[in-house]
Short mmCIF file of C-alpha atoms in Angstrom, two decimals:
data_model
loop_
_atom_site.label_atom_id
_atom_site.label_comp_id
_atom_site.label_asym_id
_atom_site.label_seq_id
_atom_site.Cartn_x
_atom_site.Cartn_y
_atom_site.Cartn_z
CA UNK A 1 42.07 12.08 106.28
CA UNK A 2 42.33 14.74 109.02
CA UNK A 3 44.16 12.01 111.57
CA UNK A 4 46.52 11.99 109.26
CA UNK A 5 47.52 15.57 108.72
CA UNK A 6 48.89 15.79 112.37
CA UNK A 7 51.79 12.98 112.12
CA UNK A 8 52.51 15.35 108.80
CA UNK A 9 52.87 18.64 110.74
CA UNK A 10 54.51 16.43 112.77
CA UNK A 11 57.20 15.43 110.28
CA UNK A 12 57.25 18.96 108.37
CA UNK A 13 58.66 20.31 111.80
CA UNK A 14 61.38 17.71 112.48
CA UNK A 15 62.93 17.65 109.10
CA UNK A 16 65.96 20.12 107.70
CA UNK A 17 64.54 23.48 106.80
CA UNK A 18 66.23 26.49 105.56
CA UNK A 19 68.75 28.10 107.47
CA UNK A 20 67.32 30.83 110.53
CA UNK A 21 63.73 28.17 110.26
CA UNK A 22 64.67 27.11 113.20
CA UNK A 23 65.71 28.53 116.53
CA UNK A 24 66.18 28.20 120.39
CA UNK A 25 65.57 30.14 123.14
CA UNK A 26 66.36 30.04 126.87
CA UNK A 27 64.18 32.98 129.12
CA UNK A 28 63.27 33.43 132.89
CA UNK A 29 60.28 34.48 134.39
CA UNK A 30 59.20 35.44 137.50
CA UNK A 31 55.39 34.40 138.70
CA UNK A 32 52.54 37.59 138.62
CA UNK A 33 49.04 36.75 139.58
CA UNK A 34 48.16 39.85 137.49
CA UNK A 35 45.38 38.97 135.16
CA UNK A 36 46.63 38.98 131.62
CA UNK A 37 44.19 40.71 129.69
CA UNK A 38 43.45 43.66 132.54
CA UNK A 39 46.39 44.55 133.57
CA UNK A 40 49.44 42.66 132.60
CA UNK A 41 48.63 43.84 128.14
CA UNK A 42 47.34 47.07 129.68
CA UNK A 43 50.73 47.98 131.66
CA UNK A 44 48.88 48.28 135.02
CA UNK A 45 50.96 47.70 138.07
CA UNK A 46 52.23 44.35 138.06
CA UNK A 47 53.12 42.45 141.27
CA UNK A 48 55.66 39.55 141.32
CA UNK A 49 55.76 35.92 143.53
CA UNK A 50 59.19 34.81 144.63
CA UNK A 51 58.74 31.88 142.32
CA UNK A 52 60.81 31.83 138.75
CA UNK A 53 60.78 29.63 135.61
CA UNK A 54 63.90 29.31 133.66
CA UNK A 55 62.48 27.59 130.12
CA UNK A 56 64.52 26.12 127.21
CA UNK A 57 62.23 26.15 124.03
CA UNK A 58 62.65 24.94 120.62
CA UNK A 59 60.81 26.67 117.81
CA UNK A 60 60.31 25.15 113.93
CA UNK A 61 59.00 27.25 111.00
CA UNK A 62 56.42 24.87 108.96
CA UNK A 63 55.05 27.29 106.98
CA UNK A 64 55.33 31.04 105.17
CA UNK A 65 51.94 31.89 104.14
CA UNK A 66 54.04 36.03 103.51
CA UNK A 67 57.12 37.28 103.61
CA UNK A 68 56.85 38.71 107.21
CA UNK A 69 54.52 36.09 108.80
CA UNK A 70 56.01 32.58 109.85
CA UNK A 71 54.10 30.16 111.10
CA UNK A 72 55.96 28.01 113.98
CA UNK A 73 55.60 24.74 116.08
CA UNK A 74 57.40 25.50 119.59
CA UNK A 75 58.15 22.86 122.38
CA UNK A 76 59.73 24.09 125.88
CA UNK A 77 60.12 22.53 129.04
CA UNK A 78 59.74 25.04 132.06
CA UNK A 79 61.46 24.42 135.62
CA UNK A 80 59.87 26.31 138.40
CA UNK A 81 61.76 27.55 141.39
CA UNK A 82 60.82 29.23 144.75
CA UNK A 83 57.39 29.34 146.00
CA UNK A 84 56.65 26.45 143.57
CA UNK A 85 58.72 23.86 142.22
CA UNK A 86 57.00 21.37 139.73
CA UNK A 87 58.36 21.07 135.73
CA UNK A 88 56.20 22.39 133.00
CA UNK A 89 55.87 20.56 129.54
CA UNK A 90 54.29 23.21 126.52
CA UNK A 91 53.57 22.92 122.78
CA UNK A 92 52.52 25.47 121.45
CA UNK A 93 51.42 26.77 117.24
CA UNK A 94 53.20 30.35 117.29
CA UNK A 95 51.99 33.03 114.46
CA UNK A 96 55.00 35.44 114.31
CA UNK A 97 55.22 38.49 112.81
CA UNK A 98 58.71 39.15 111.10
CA UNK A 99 57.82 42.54 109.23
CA UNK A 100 56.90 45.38 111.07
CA UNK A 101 57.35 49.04 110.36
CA UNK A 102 59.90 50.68 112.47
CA UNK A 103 62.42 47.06 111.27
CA UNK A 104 64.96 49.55 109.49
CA UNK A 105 65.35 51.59 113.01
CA UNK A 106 64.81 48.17 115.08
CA UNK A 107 64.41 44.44 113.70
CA UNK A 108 61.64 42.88 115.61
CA UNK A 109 59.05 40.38 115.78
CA UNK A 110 55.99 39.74 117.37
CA UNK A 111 54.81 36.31 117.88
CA UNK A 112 51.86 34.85 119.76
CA UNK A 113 51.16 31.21 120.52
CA UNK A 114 48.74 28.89 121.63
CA UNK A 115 48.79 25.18 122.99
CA UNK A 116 48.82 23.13 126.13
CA UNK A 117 50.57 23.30 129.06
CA UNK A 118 51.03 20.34 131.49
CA UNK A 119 52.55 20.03 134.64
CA UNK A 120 54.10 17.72 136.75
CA UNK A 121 52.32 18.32 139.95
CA UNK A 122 49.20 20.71 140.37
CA UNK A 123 50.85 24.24 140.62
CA UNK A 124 50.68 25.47 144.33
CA UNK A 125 50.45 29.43 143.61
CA UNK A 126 47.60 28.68 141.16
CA UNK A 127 46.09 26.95 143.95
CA UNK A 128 47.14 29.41 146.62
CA UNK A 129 45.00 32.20 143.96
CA UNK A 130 42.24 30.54 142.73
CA UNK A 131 40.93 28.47 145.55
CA UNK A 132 37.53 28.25 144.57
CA UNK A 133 38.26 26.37 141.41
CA UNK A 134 42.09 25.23 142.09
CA UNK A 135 44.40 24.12 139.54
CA UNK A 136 45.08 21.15 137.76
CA UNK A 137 48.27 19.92 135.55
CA UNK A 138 46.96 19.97 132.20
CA UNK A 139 46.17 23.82 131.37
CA UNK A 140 45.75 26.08 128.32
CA UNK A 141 48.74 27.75 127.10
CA UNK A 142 49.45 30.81 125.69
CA UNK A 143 52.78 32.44 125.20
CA UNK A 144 53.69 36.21 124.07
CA UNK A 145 56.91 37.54 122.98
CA UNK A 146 58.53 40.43 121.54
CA UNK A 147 62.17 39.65 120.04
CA UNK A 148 64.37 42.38 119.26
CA UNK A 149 67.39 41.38 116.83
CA UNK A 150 71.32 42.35 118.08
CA UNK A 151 72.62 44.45 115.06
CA UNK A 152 76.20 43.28 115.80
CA UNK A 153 74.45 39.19 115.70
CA UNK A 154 71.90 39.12 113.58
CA UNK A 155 70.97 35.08 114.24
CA UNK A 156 70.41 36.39 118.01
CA UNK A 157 66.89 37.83 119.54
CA UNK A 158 66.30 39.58 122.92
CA UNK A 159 63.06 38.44 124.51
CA UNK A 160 60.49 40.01 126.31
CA UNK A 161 57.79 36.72 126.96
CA UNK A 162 54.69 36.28 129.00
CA UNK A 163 54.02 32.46 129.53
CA UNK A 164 50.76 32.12 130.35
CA UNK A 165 48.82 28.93 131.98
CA UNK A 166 44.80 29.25 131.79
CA UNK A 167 41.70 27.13 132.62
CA UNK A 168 40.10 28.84 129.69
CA UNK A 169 36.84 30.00 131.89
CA UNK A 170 36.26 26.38 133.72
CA UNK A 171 37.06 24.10 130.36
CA UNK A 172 40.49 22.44 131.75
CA UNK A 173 38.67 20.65 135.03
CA UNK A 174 36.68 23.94 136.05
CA UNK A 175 39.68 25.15 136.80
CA UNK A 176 38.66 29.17 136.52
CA UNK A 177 42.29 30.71 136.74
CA UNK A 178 45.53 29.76 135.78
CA UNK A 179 48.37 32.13 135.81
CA UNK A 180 51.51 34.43 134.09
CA UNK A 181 55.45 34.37 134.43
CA UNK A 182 56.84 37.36 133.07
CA UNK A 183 60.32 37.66 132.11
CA UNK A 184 63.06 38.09 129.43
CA UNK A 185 65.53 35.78 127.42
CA UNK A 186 67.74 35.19 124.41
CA UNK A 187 66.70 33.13 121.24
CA UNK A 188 69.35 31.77 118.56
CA UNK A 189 68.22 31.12 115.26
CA UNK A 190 69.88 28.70 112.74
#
């Protein structure tokens, strides 16, 4: 019974939903061996890699458990350049936060997801940072965004995103790092 529920969630994303239940996005990022947690969410000093991702991503609302919270299956494909130059292949499940207080001065959302990340070739800066444990293609992935809606184009999101790759503490081939691209974009949703 539970094999089957994922060719289901499966299905429920790839079939006609409402209109604005689905959207794309397109962002670049530029490479920071910042840690997440410590100092990129804390707005410590960040420093940047001369390596960029540009990222295409497609995102599918499968469920509304509220009014304000959507519940999302995202795919993107992520193409490095500079310092590193492999392609990235990410699905994530995305909880997204539509309602938020200040909406009537500023429309926003908040979304947060969580999935896998694999790569076509090991990434070299993760290598180059974590040399004690290296890196390996297939990597935890979590994504963070904050879009904030045009007034004049309402189907149209700015992005602020921080796509994360992560060993998860040694459980993706004791890999004990991982790293962050941090960057903006645009998302259309239809």
């Amino acid at each position: 019974m539970k094999h089957a529920l994922a060719p289901a969630l499966v299905l429920m994303s790839l079939s006609c939903g409402s209109p604005g239940d689905r959207a794309v996005a397109v962002y670049s990022a530029q490479y920071s061996d910042n840690s997440l947690p410590e100092e990129i969410a804390l707005l410590n000093d960040v420093d940047f890699e001369p390596a960029t991702l540009v990222a295409v991503a497609y995102d599918h609302v499968v469920a509304r458990p509220t009014d304000g919270i959507d519940l999302e299956l995202e795919g993107n494909v992520a193409q490095w350049f500079g310092d590193q130059d492999h392609t990235e292949f990410n699905g994530l499940f995305v909880v997204r936060w539509r309602d938020l207080p200040w909406d009537d001065w500023l429309d926003t959302s908040f979304g947060f997801g969580s999935g896998l990340s694999w790569a076509t070739d090991d990434p070299l800066l993760e290598d180059k940072f974590h040399p004690e444990t290296g890196a390996t293609r297939l990597l935890w992935h979590i994504a963070v965004d904050i879009g904030v809606t045009l007034p004049w184009a309402p189907d149209w999101e700015l992005l602020l995103r921080v796509h994360h790759r992560s060993g998860v503490f040694g459980t993706f081939d004791d890999v004990d790092g991982g790293s962050n691209a941090i960057g903006f974009g645009l998302r259309y949703h239809f």
